[in-house]
Amino acid sequence: MQRFQKILVGVDLCDGSSVISDGLSATCRTAVDKALWLAGHTSAEVTFFSSLLPCLDLSPADWQLAELQNYQSVIDSLHENAARQMANLVAEAEAAGIKAKEVLAAGKPWFELLKEAVTNDYDLLVVGSHKQHALGRVLLGNTGRRLIRKCPCPVWVTSPVEDGRVRKLLVPTDFSETAIDSLQLAGSLARQLDAELHVLHAVEYHFEPMLRDLIVSVDNVEEFRSTMRSNAERQLNEVVSQCGLGDVAPLAHRHIAVGPPGVMIRDAVKELSVDLVVMSTRGRSGIKGMLVGNTAEQVLSHLTCSILAIKPKDFHCPIEFPESCDSEDSASA
């Protein structure tokens, strides 16, 4: 976890009903608290980042008031209130012994956050998720989804139902290089935070229908299933051992599930009461750096816990800064 030395935090200063809210929303407060908590464990520097563009999307009544009272004075007040809120966050961090600074921008929040993360080489980006859906799902939202797809550094999306401390981590693995990197990072987190580490691999018997069509005996099908599961257990144990995590991921915390990975991950989160899923993301359709893999895409929008998304080491942001893109281009990126 010592790799987290520069943490960028997305701060939403608007609550949807006023130009600048008096306090942070619950989801934004969770993200800020998580970043400060992590920085306290790693001696990292924190940058609070916010864009004022959403705050300028005034209602008709607000615009009428702005015209009556002088537009420039409204804009000046907006900047003053934003600066005060951000200064308060910096003061809060410094009071806890954490080095911090603030950055204000004026473009689309996801684009400006991504630009800041890329051009200044942050180790981690922390953002709050959307409010929890009535059916129990967390709606990741366009900002979180775009950042996870395009940001080269790890992206931590905090859950609105998170209560602070990370007690249990879950790392789904398909034994790929990026999944191993995620496991190593999760192991470091587990040690630093004295949390439980659970590792999950999902087995799918893709060839079983074909075997049955070939009129293979039931015993042979069962042998096929047993062999696949044994091989998966062996690989899982080898990976945990190679990563030097035998002490934080004992045998009881190594899980082999049978079924679609996305479903198995969601089930494990619920059954184990997981606080954080550390998950690797991979490009698909042959377009490097554009989209996360199918499993990650399906899982990320259906979790009620926090998510830490890890990119492959060779991942490059598909947007070049600052020459090739401007705020107008970002709308279609």
mmCIF file of C-alpha atoms in Angstrom:
data_model
loop_
_atom_site.group_PDB
_atom_site.id
_atom_site.type_symbol
_atom_site.label_atom_id
_atom_site.label_comp_id
_atom_site.label_asym_id
_atom_site.label_seq_id
_atom_site.Cartn_x
_atom_site.Cartn_y
_atom_site.Cartn_z
ATOM 1 C CA MET A 1 0.000 0.000 0.000
ATOM 2 C CA GLN A 2 3.017 2.285 0.143
ATOM 3 C CA ARG A 3 2.452 2.844 -3.571
ATOM 4 C CA PHE A 4 -0.358 5.230 -2.563
ATOM 5 C CA GLN A 5 1.718 8.345 -1.967
ATOM 6 C CA LYS A 6 -0.307 10.805 -4.068
ATOM 7 C CA ILE A 7 -4.057 10.551 -3.624
ATOM 8 C CA LEU A 8 -6.505 12.550 -5.731
ATOM 9 C CA VAL A 9 -10.027 13.026 -4.337
ATOM 10 C CA GLY A 10 -12.995 14.099 -6.435
ATOM 11 C CA VAL A 11 -15.096 16.599 -4.465
ATOM 12 C CA ASP A 12 -18.662 17.456 -5.491
ATOM 13 C CA LEU A 13 -19.507 20.871 -4.046
ATOM 14 C CA CYS A 14 -23.077 20.912 -5.368
ATOM 15 C CA ASP A 15 -25.964 18.972 -3.906
ATOM 16 C CA GLY A 16 -28.352 19.550 -6.786
ATOM 17 C CA SER A 17 -30.452 22.175 -5.046
ATOM 18 C CA SER A 18 -28.111 25.101 -4.503
ATOM 19 C CA VAL A 19 -25.135 26.756 -6.166
ATOM 20 C CA ILE A 20 -22.717 25.615 -3.481
ATOM 21 C CA SER A 21 -24.037 23.389 -0.730
ATOM 22 C CA ASP A 22 -23.312 24.265 2.877
ATOM 23 C CA GLY A 23 -21.691 20.883 3.439
ATOM 24 C CA LEU A 24 -20.564 17.856 1.500
ATOM 25 C CA SER A 25 -23.079 15.258 0.406
ATOM 26 C CA ALA A 26 -22.986 11.926 2.231
ATOM 27 C CA THR A 27 -21.390 10.166 -0.750
ATOM 28 C CA CYS A 28 -18.752 12.862 -1.175
ATOM 29 C CA ARG A 29 -18.051 12.904 2.555
ATOM 30 C CA THR A 30 -17.457 9.149 2.433
ATOM 31 C CA ALA A 31 -14.893 9.581 -0.344
ATOM 32 C CA VAL A 32 -13.100 12.361 1.532
ATOM 33 C CA ASP A 33 -13.060 10.371 4.766
ATOM 34 C CA LYS A 34 -11.706 7.312 2.964
ATOM 35 C CA ALA A 35 -8.902 9.310 1.351
ATOM 36 C CA LEU A 36 -7.923 10.861 4.684
ATOM 37 C CA TRP A 37 -8.058 7.453 6.349
ATOM 38 C CA LEU A 38 -5.780 5.961 3.705
ATOM 39 C CA ALA A 39 -3.399 8.920 3.848
ATOM 40 C CA GLY A 40 -3.185 8.522 7.598
ATOM 41 C CA HIS A 41 -1.982 4.935 7.108
ATOM 42 C CA THR A 42 0.434 5.657 4.255
ATOM 43 C CA SER A 43 1.715 9.206 4.861
ATOM 44 C CA ALA A 44 0.357 10.103 1.427
ATOM 45 C CA GLU A 45 -0.298 13.611 0.144
ATOM 46 C CA VAL A 46 -3.944 14.363 -0.651
ATOM 47 C CA THR A 47 -5.238 16.674 -3.381
ATOM 48 C CA PHE A 48 -8.873 17.730 -3.169
ATOM 49 C CA PHE A 49 -10.193 18.405 -6.667
ATOM 50 C CA SER A 50 -13.475 19.944 -7.751
ATOM 51 C CA SER A 51 -14.995 21.399 -10.897
ATOM 52 C CA LEU A 52 -17.387 24.328 -10.692
ATOM 53 C CA LEU A 53 -19.141 23.540 -13.977
ATOM 54 C CA PRO A 54 -22.039 21.582 -12.386
ATOM 55 C CA CYS A 55 -22.637 24.470 -10.021
ATOM 56 C CA LEU A 56 -23.158 26.805 -12.987
ATOM 57 C CA ASP A 57 -26.052 24.689 -14.234
ATOM 58 C CA LEU A 58 -28.559 26.925 -12.504
ATOM 59 C CA SER A 59 -32.309 26.553 -12.447
ATOM 60 C CA PRO A 60 -34.402 29.181 -14.291
ATOM 61 C CA ALA A 61 -35.231 30.821 -10.968
ATOM 62 C CA ASP A 62 -31.542 30.988 -10.050
ATOM 63 C CA TRP A 63 -30.685 32.538 -13.416
ATOM 64 C CA GLN A 64 -33.415 35.179 -12.969
ATOM 65 C CA LEU A 65 -31.982 36.003 -9.555
ATOM 66 C CA ALA A 66 -28.499 36.138 -11.047
ATOM 67 C CA GLU A 67 -29.631 38.577 -13.726
ATOM 68 C CA LEU A 68 -31.341 40.765 -11.156
ATOM 69 C CA GLN A 69 -28.436 40.817 -8.744
ATOM 70 C CA ASN A 70 -25.652 41.085 -11.334
ATOM 71 C CA TYR A 71 -24.294 37.968 -12.960
ATOM 72 C CA GLN A 72 -20.671 38.654 -12.076
ATOM 73 C CA SER A 73 -21.428 39.002 -8.390
ATOM 74 C CA VAL A 74 -23.098 35.571 -8.462
ATOM 75 C CA ILE A 75 -20.037 34.056 -10.147
ATOM 76 C CA ASP A 76 -17.726 35.766 -7.661
ATOM 77 C CA SER A 77 -19.795 34.393 -4.800
ATOM 78 C CA LEU A 78 -19.636 30.939 -6.331
ATOM 79 C CA HIS A 79 -15.846 31.016 -6.461
ATOM 80 C CA GLU A 80 -15.581 32.397 -2.931
ATOM 81 C CA ASN A 81 -17.842 29.692 -1.492
ATOM 82 C CA ALA A 82 -15.995 26.970 -3.389
ATOM 83 C CA ALA A 83 -12.614 28.258 -2.256
ATOM 84 C CA ARG A 84 -13.827 28.334 1.352
ATOM 85 C CA GLN A 85 -15.136 24.760 1.215
ATOM 86 C CA MET A 86 -11.915 23.468 -0.338
ATOM 87 C CA ALA A 87 -9.779 25.409 2.141
ATOM 88 C CA ASN A 88 -11.767 23.810 4.959
ATOM 89 C CA LEU A 89 -10.950 20.352 3.588
ATOM 90 C CA VAL A 90 -7.245 21.186 3.410
ATOM 91 C CA ALA A 91 -7.352 22.500 6.981
ATOM 92 C CA GLU A 92 -9.102 19.310 8.115
ATOM 93 C CA ALA A 93 -6.401 17.187 6.528
ATOM 94 C CA GLU A 94 -3.555 19.266 7.933
ATOM 95 C CA ALA A 95 -5.093 19.104 11.403
ATOM 96 C CA ALA A 96 -4.776 15.309 11.106
ATOM 97 C CA GLY A 97 -1.111 15.639 10.118
ATOM 98 C CA ILE A 98 -1.760 14.999 6.406
ATOM 99 C CA LYS A 99 -0.162 17.122 3.700
ATOM 100 C CA ALA A 100 -2.916 18.433 1.433
ATOM 101 C CA LYS A 101 -3.799 20.964 -1.239
ATOM 102 C CA GLU A 102 -6.828 21.917 -3.311
ATOM 103 C CA VAL A 103 -7.405 22.359 -7.047
ATOM 104 C CA LEU A 104 -10.436 24.021 -8.651
ATOM 105 C CA ALA A 105 -11.304 23.549 -12.325
ATOM 106 C CA ALA A 106 -14.103 24.710 -14.598
ATOM 107 C CA GLY A 107 -14.733 21.849 -17.045
ATOM 108 C CA LYS A 108 -16.673 18.605 -17.034
ATOM 109 C CA PRO A 109 -15.879 16.881 -13.700
ATOM 110 C CA TRP A 110 -14.907 13.470 -15.105
ATOM 111 C CA PHE A 111 -12.742 15.013 -17.811
ATOM 112 C CA GLU A 112 -10.973 17.427 -15.469
ATOM 113 C CA LEU A 113 -10.407 14.705 -12.858
ATOM 114 C CA LEU A 114 -8.974 12.412 -15.495
ATOM 115 C CA LYS A 115 -6.728 15.166 -16.820
ATOM 116 C CA GLU A 116 -5.424 15.925 -13.332
ATOM 117 C CA ALA A 117 -4.815 12.247 -12.584
ATOM 118 C CA VAL A 118 -2.929 11.656 -15.835
ATOM 119 C CA THR A 119 -0.867 14.815 -16.079
ATOM 120 C CA ASN A 120 0.271 14.786 -12.446
ATOM 121 C CA ASP A 121 0.906 11.042 -11.991
ATOM 122 C CA TYR A 122 -1.326 10.231 -9.029
ATOM 123 C CA ASP A 123 -1.164 6.807 -7.406
ATOM 124 C CA LEU A 124 -4.864 6.636 -6.557
ATOM 125 C CA LEU A 125 -8.103 8.400 -7.461
ATOM 126 C CA VAL A 126 -10.922 8.321 -4.892
ATOM 127 C CA VAL A 127 -14.483 9.274 -5.822
ATOM 128 C CA GLY A 128 -17.898 8.800 -4.270
ATOM 129 C CA SER A 129 -20.498 6.648 -5.973
ATOM 130 C CA HIS A 130 -24.023 7.616 -6.857
ATOM 131 C CA LYS A 131 -26.775 7.185 -4.314
ATOM 132 C CA GLN A 132 -27.877 3.649 -3.654
ATOM 133 C CA HIS A 133 -30.683 2.343 -5.846
ATOM 134 C CA ALA A 134 -33.978 1.453 -4.186
ATOM 135 C CA LEU A 135 -33.449 -2.181 -5.163
ATOM 136 C CA GLY A 136 -30.145 -2.316 -3.305
ATOM 137 C CA ARG A 137 -27.783 -1.765 -6.221
ATOM 138 C CA VAL A 138 -25.251 1.004 -6.361
ATOM 139 C CA LEU A 139 -25.533 3.058 -9.523
ATOM 140 C CA LEU A 140 -21.950 3.741 -10.500
ATOM 141 C CA GLY A 141 -22.911 6.705 -12.661
ATOM 142 C CA ASN A 142 -21.290 8.190 -15.735
ATOM 143 C CA THR A 143 -18.433 9.875 -13.865
ATOM 144 C CA GLY A 144 -17.331 6.749 -12.005
ATOM 145 C CA ARG A 145 -17.743 4.536 -15.060
ATOM 146 C CA ARG A 146 -15.730 6.852 -17.308
ATOM 147 C CA LEU A 147 -12.942 7.170 -14.760
ATOM 148 C CA ILE A 148 -12.710 3.415 -14.278
ATOM 149 C CA ARG A 149 -12.564 2.918 -18.042
ATOM 150 C CA LYS A 150 -10.043 5.627 -18.840
ATOM 151 C CA CYS A 151 -7.933 6.427 -15.759
ATOM 152 C CA PRO A 152 -4.543 4.632 -15.697
ATOM 153 C CA CYS A 153 -4.107 4.760 -11.915
ATOM 154 C CA PRO A 154 -6.251 2.683 -9.517
ATOM 155 C CA VAL A 155 -9.736 4.118 -8.977
ATOM 156 C CA TRP A 156 -11.426 3.654 -5.592
ATOM 157 C CA VAL A 157 -15.201 4.193 -5.767
ATOM 158 C CA THR A 158 -16.588 4.431 -2.243
ATOM 159 C CA SER A 159 -19.989 3.019 -1.403
ATOM 160 C CA PRO A 160 -22.739 5.266 0.031
ATOM 161 C CA VAL A 161 -23.451 2.560 2.620
ATOM 162 C CA GLU A 162 -19.817 2.288 3.726
ATOM 163 C CA ASP A 163 -19.267 2.936 7.412
ATOM 164 C CA GLY A 164 -15.560 3.699 7.306
ATOM 165 C CA ARG A 165 -13.118 0.934 8.126
ATOM 166 C CA VAL A 166 -12.259 -1.824 5.645
ATOM 167 C CA ARG A 167 -12.629 -5.117 7.510
ATOM 168 C CA LYS A 168 -12.898 -7.610 4.643
ATOM 169 C CA LEU A 169 -11.399 -7.457 1.152
ATOM 170 C CA LEU A 170 -12.333 -9.698 -1.749
ATOM 171 C CA VAL A 171 -10.061 -10.218 -4.757
ATOM 172 C CA PRO A 172 -11.577 -12.070 -7.721
ATOM 173 C CA THR A 173 -8.829 -13.653 -9.826
ATOM 174 C CA ASP A 174 -8.604 -15.325 -13.211
ATOM 175 C CA PHE A 175 -4.838 -15.829 -12.699
ATOM 176 C CA SER A 176 -3.983 -13.138 -15.268
ATOM 177 C CA GLU A 177 -1.074 -10.759 -14.708
ATOM 178 C CA THR A 178 -3.373 -7.877 -13.800
ATOM 179 C CA ALA A 179 -5.341 -10.071 -11.404
ATOM 180 C CA ILE A 180 -2.097 -11.040 -9.664
ATOM 181 C CA ASP A 181 -1.187 -7.367 -9.368
ATOM 182 C CA SER A 182 -4.599 -6.755 -7.789
ATOM 183 C CA LEU A 183 -3.997 -9.596 -5.350
ATOM 184 C CA GLN A 184 -0.620 -8.193 -4.319
ATOM 185 C CA LEU A 185 -2.117 -4.754 -3.747
ATOM 186 C CA ALA A 186 -5.023 -6.207 -1.783
ATOM 187 C CA GLY A 187 -2.591 -8.213 0.333
ATOM 188 C CA SER A 188 -0.650 -5.069 1.144
ATOM 189 C CA LEU A 189 -3.877 -3.326 2.096
ATOM 190 C CA ALA A 190 -4.994 -6.230 4.267
ATOM 191 C CA ARG A 191 -1.710 -6.251 6.180
ATOM 192 C CA GLN A 192 -1.639 -2.500 6.651
ATOM 193 C CA LEU A 193 -5.264 -2.282 7.740
ATOM 194 C CA ASP A 194 -5.413 -5.551 9.699
ATOM 195 C CA ALA A 195 -8.271 -6.713 7.490
ATOM 196 C CA GLU A 196 -9.353 -10.144 6.247
ATOM 197 C CA LEU A 197 -8.322 -11.013 2.701
ATOM 198 C CA HIS A 198 -10.516 -13.359 0.670
ATOM 199 C CA VAL A 199 -9.539 -14.627 -2.775
ATOM 200 C CA LEU A 200 -12.111 -15.965 -5.233
ATOM 201 C CA HIS A 201 -11.850 -17.888 -8.481
ATOM 202 C CA ALA A 202 -14.949 -18.838 -10.463
ATOM 203 C CA VAL A 203 -14.963 -22.079 -12.458
ATOM 204 C CA GLU A 204 -17.240 -22.468 -15.462
ATOM 205 C CA TYR A 205 -17.733 -25.869 -17.077
ATOM 206 C CA HIS A 206 -17.984 -24.603 -20.648
ATOM 207 C CA PHE A 207 -17.352 -28.021 -22.212
ATOM 208 C CA GLU A 208 -19.837 -29.949 -20.106
ATOM 209 C CA PRO A 209 -22.828 -29.516 -22.510
ATOM 210 C CA MET A 210 -20.650 -30.801 -25.376
ATOM 211 C CA LEU A 211 -19.597 -33.813 -23.311
ATOM 212 C CA ARG A 212 -23.221 -34.662 -22.575
ATOM 213 C CA ASP A 213 -24.128 -34.271 -26.264
ATOM 214 C CA LEU A 214 -21.415 -36.825 -27.031
ATOM 215 C CA ILE A 215 -23.201 -39.228 -24.673
ATOM 216 C CA VAL A 216 -20.300 -39.246 -22.228
ATOM 217 C CA SER A 217 -21.124 -41.146 -19.064
ATOM 218 C CA VAL A 218 -22.195 -39.334 -15.942
ATOM 219 C CA ASP A 219 -19.107 -40.627 -14.162
ATOM 220 C CA ASN A 220 -16.847 -39.152 -16.826
ATOM 221 C CA VAL A 221 -18.621 -35.805 -16.642
ATOM 222 C CA GLU A 222 -18.208 -35.773 -12.883
ATOM 223 C CA GLU A 223 -14.537 -36.657 -13.286
ATOM 224 C CA PHE A 224 -14.178 -33.738 -15.703
ATOM 225 C CA ARG A 225 -15.766 -31.384 -13.189
ATOM 226 C CA SER A 226 -13.611 -32.705 -10.340
ATOM 227 C CA THR A 227 -10.425 -32.326 -12.383
ATOM 228 C CA MET A 228 -11.246 -28.727 -13.321
ATOM 229 C CA ARG A 229 -11.988 -27.828 -9.722
ATOM 230 C CA SER A 230 -8.802 -29.490 -8.476
ATOM 231 C CA ASN A 231 -6.740 -27.638 -11.070
ATOM 232 C CA ALA A 232 -8.366 -24.358 -10.052
ATOM 233 C CA GLU A 233 -7.633 -24.985 -6.367
ATOM 234 C CA ARG A 234 -4.025 -25.819 -7.190
ATOM 235 C CA GLN A 235 -3.597 -22.655 -9.268
ATOM 236 C CA LEU A 236 -5.208 -20.530 -6.587
ATOM 237 C CA ASN A 237 -2.930 -21.902 -3.893
ATOM 238 C CA GLU A 238 0.121 -21.408 -6.115
ATOM 239 C CA VAL A 239 -0.774 -17.795 -6.863
ATOM 240 C CA VAL A 240 -1.351 -16.964 -3.189
ATOM 241 C CA SER A 241 1.959 -18.598 -2.315
ATOM 242 C CA GLN A 242 3.851 -16.827 -5.131
ATOM 243 C CA CYS A 243 2.517 -13.493 -3.900
ATOM 244 C CA GLY A 244 3.704 -14.303 -0.365
ATOM 245 C CA LEU A 245 0.190 -13.969 1.058
ATOM 246 C CA GLY A 246 -0.251 -17.297 2.774
ATOM 247 C CA ASP A 247 -0.444 -15.595 6.163
ATOM 248 C CA VAL A 248 -3.184 -13.090 5.236
ATOM 249 C CA ALA A 249 -5.127 -15.417 2.914
ATOM 250 C CA PRO A 250 -5.285 -18.770 4.743
ATOM 251 C CA LEU A 251 -6.956 -21.781 3.130
ATOM 252 C CA ALA A 252 -10.311 -20.881 4.676
ATOM 253 C CA HIS A 253 -10.207 -17.558 2.792
ATOM 254 C CA ARG A 254 -9.512 -19.096 -0.627
ATOM 255 C CA HIS A 255 -12.761 -19.735 -2.424
ATOM 256 C CA ILE A 256 -13.563 -21.758 -5.543
ATOM 257 C CA ALA A 257 -17.058 -21.030 -6.861
ATOM 258 C CA VAL A 258 -18.856 -22.701 -9.743
ATOM 259 C CA GLY A 259 -20.753 -20.393 -12.055
ATOM 260 C CA PRO A 260 -20.522 -17.120 -14.001
ATOM 261 C CA PRO A 261 -17.784 -14.913 -12.452
ATOM 262 C CA GLY A 262 -20.011 -11.849 -12.162
ATOM 263 C CA VAL A 263 -22.698 -13.722 -10.258
ATOM 264 C CA MET A 264 -20.166 -15.507 -8.063
ATOM 265 C CA ILE A 265 -18.488 -12.224 -7.109
ATOM 266 C CA ARG A 266 -21.777 -10.598 -6.143
ATOM 267 C CA ASP A 267 -22.791 -13.666 -4.123
ATOM 268 C CA ALA A 268 -19.448 -13.716 -2.295
ATOM 269 C CA VAL A 269 -19.705 -10.016 -1.430
ATOM 270 C CA LYS A 270 -23.087 -10.649 0.168
ATOM 271 C CA GLU A 271 -22.220 -13.895 1.930
ATOM 272 C CA LEU A 272 -18.887 -12.663 3.331
ATOM 273 C CA SER A 273 -20.058 -9.088 4.125
ATOM 274 C CA VAL A 274 -17.207 -7.670 2.052
ATOM 275 C CA ASP A 275 -16.306 -3.990 2.449
ATOM 276 C CA LEU A 276 -14.032 -3.652 -0.582
ATOM 277 C CA VAL A 277 -13.622 -5.543 -3.860
ATOM 278 C CA VAL A 278 -10.172 -5.149 -5.419
ATOM 279 C CA MET A 279 -10.696 -6.015 -9.047
ATOM 280 C CA SER A 280 -8.560 -5.998 -12.166
ATOM 281 C CA THR A 281 -9.944 -4.542 -15.374
ATOM 282 C CA ARG A 282 -8.904 -5.508 -18.871
ATOM 283 C CA GLY A 283 -9.431 -4.117 -22.363
ATOM 284 C CA ARG A 284 -11.868 -5.869 -24.686
ATOM 285 C CA SER A 285 -12.695 -5.931 -28.409
ATOM 286 C CA GLY A 286 -9.012 -5.467 -29.187
ATOM 287 C CA ILE A 287 -9.086 -1.782 -28.295
ATOM 288 C CA LYS A 288 -6.508 -1.218 -25.571
ATOM 289 C CA GLY A 289 -7.354 1.393 -22.974
ATOM 290 C CA MET A 290 -10.954 1.904 -24.081
ATOM 291 C CA LEU A 291 -13.226 -0.358 -22.026
ATOM 292 C CA VAL A 292 -13.023 -2.621 -19.014
ATOM 293 C CA GLY A 293 -13.592 -6.335 -19.416
ATOM 294 C CA ASN A 294 -17.040 -7.879 -19.591
ATOM 295 C CA THR A 295 -16.983 -9.342 -16.074
ATOM 296 C CA ALA A 296 -15.781 -6.122 -14.465
ATOM 297 C CA GLU A 297 -18.322 -4.092 -16.433
ATOM 298 C CA GLN A 298 -21.170 -6.284 -15.218
ATOM 299 C CA VAL A 299 -20.002 -6.441 -11.614
ATOM 300 C CA LEU A 300 -19.120 -2.808 -10.985
ATOM 301 C CA SER A 301 -22.690 -1.549 -11.378
ATOM 302 C CA HIS A 302 -24.214 -4.159 -9.081
ATOM 303 C CA LEU A 303 -22.157 -3.973 -5.895
ATOM 304 C CA THR A 304 -23.161 -2.327 -2.647
ATOM 305 C CA CYS A 305 -19.595 -2.278 -1.320
ATOM 306 C CA SER A 306 -16.657 -0.112 -2.327
ATOM 307 C CA ILE A 307 -14.620 -0.932 -5.439
ATOM 308 C CA LEU A 308 -10.915 -0.568 -6.160
ATOM 309 C CA ALA A 309 -10.351 -1.023 -9.907
ATOM 310 C CA ILE A 310 -6.818 -1.832 -11.103
ATOM 311 C CA LYS A 311 -5.593 -1.381 -14.681
ATOM 312 C CA PRO A 312 -3.033 -3.524 -16.534
ATOM 313 C CA LYS A 313 0.527 -2.212 -16.278
ATOM 314 C CA ASP A 314 0.606 -1.389 -19.991
ATOM 315 C CA PHE A 315 -2.667 0.554 -19.903
ATOM 316 C CA HIS A 316 -2.592 4.041 -21.407
ATOM 317 C CA CYS A 317 -5.314 6.635 -21.130
ATOM 318 C CA PRO A 318 -7.094 6.870 -24.511
ATOM 319 C CA ILE A 319 -7.256 10.667 -24.153
ATOM 320 C CA GLU A 320 -4.121 12.733 -24.660
ATOM 321 C CA PHE A 321 -3.668 15.866 -22.557
ATOM 322 C CA PRO A 322 -3.644 18.749 -23.072
ATOM 323 C CA GLU A 323 -3.040 19.378 -26.775
ATOM 324 C CA SER A 324 -5.357 16.850 -28.389
ATOM 325 C CA CYS A 325 -8.446 17.421 -26.267
ATOM 326 C CA ASP A 326 -10.317 20.346 -24.862
ATOM 327 C CA SER A 327 -13.470 20.605 -22.808
ATOM 328 C CA GLU A 328 -15.627 20.657 -25.919
ATOM 329 C CA ASP A 329 -14.072 17.445 -27.221
ATOM 330 C CA SER A 330 -14.541 15.742 -23.865
ATOM 331 C CA ALA A 331 -18.292 15.694 -24.276
ATOM 332 C CA SER A 332 -18.021 12.999 -26.922
ATOM 333 C CA ALA A 333 -14.926 11.168 -25.607
#
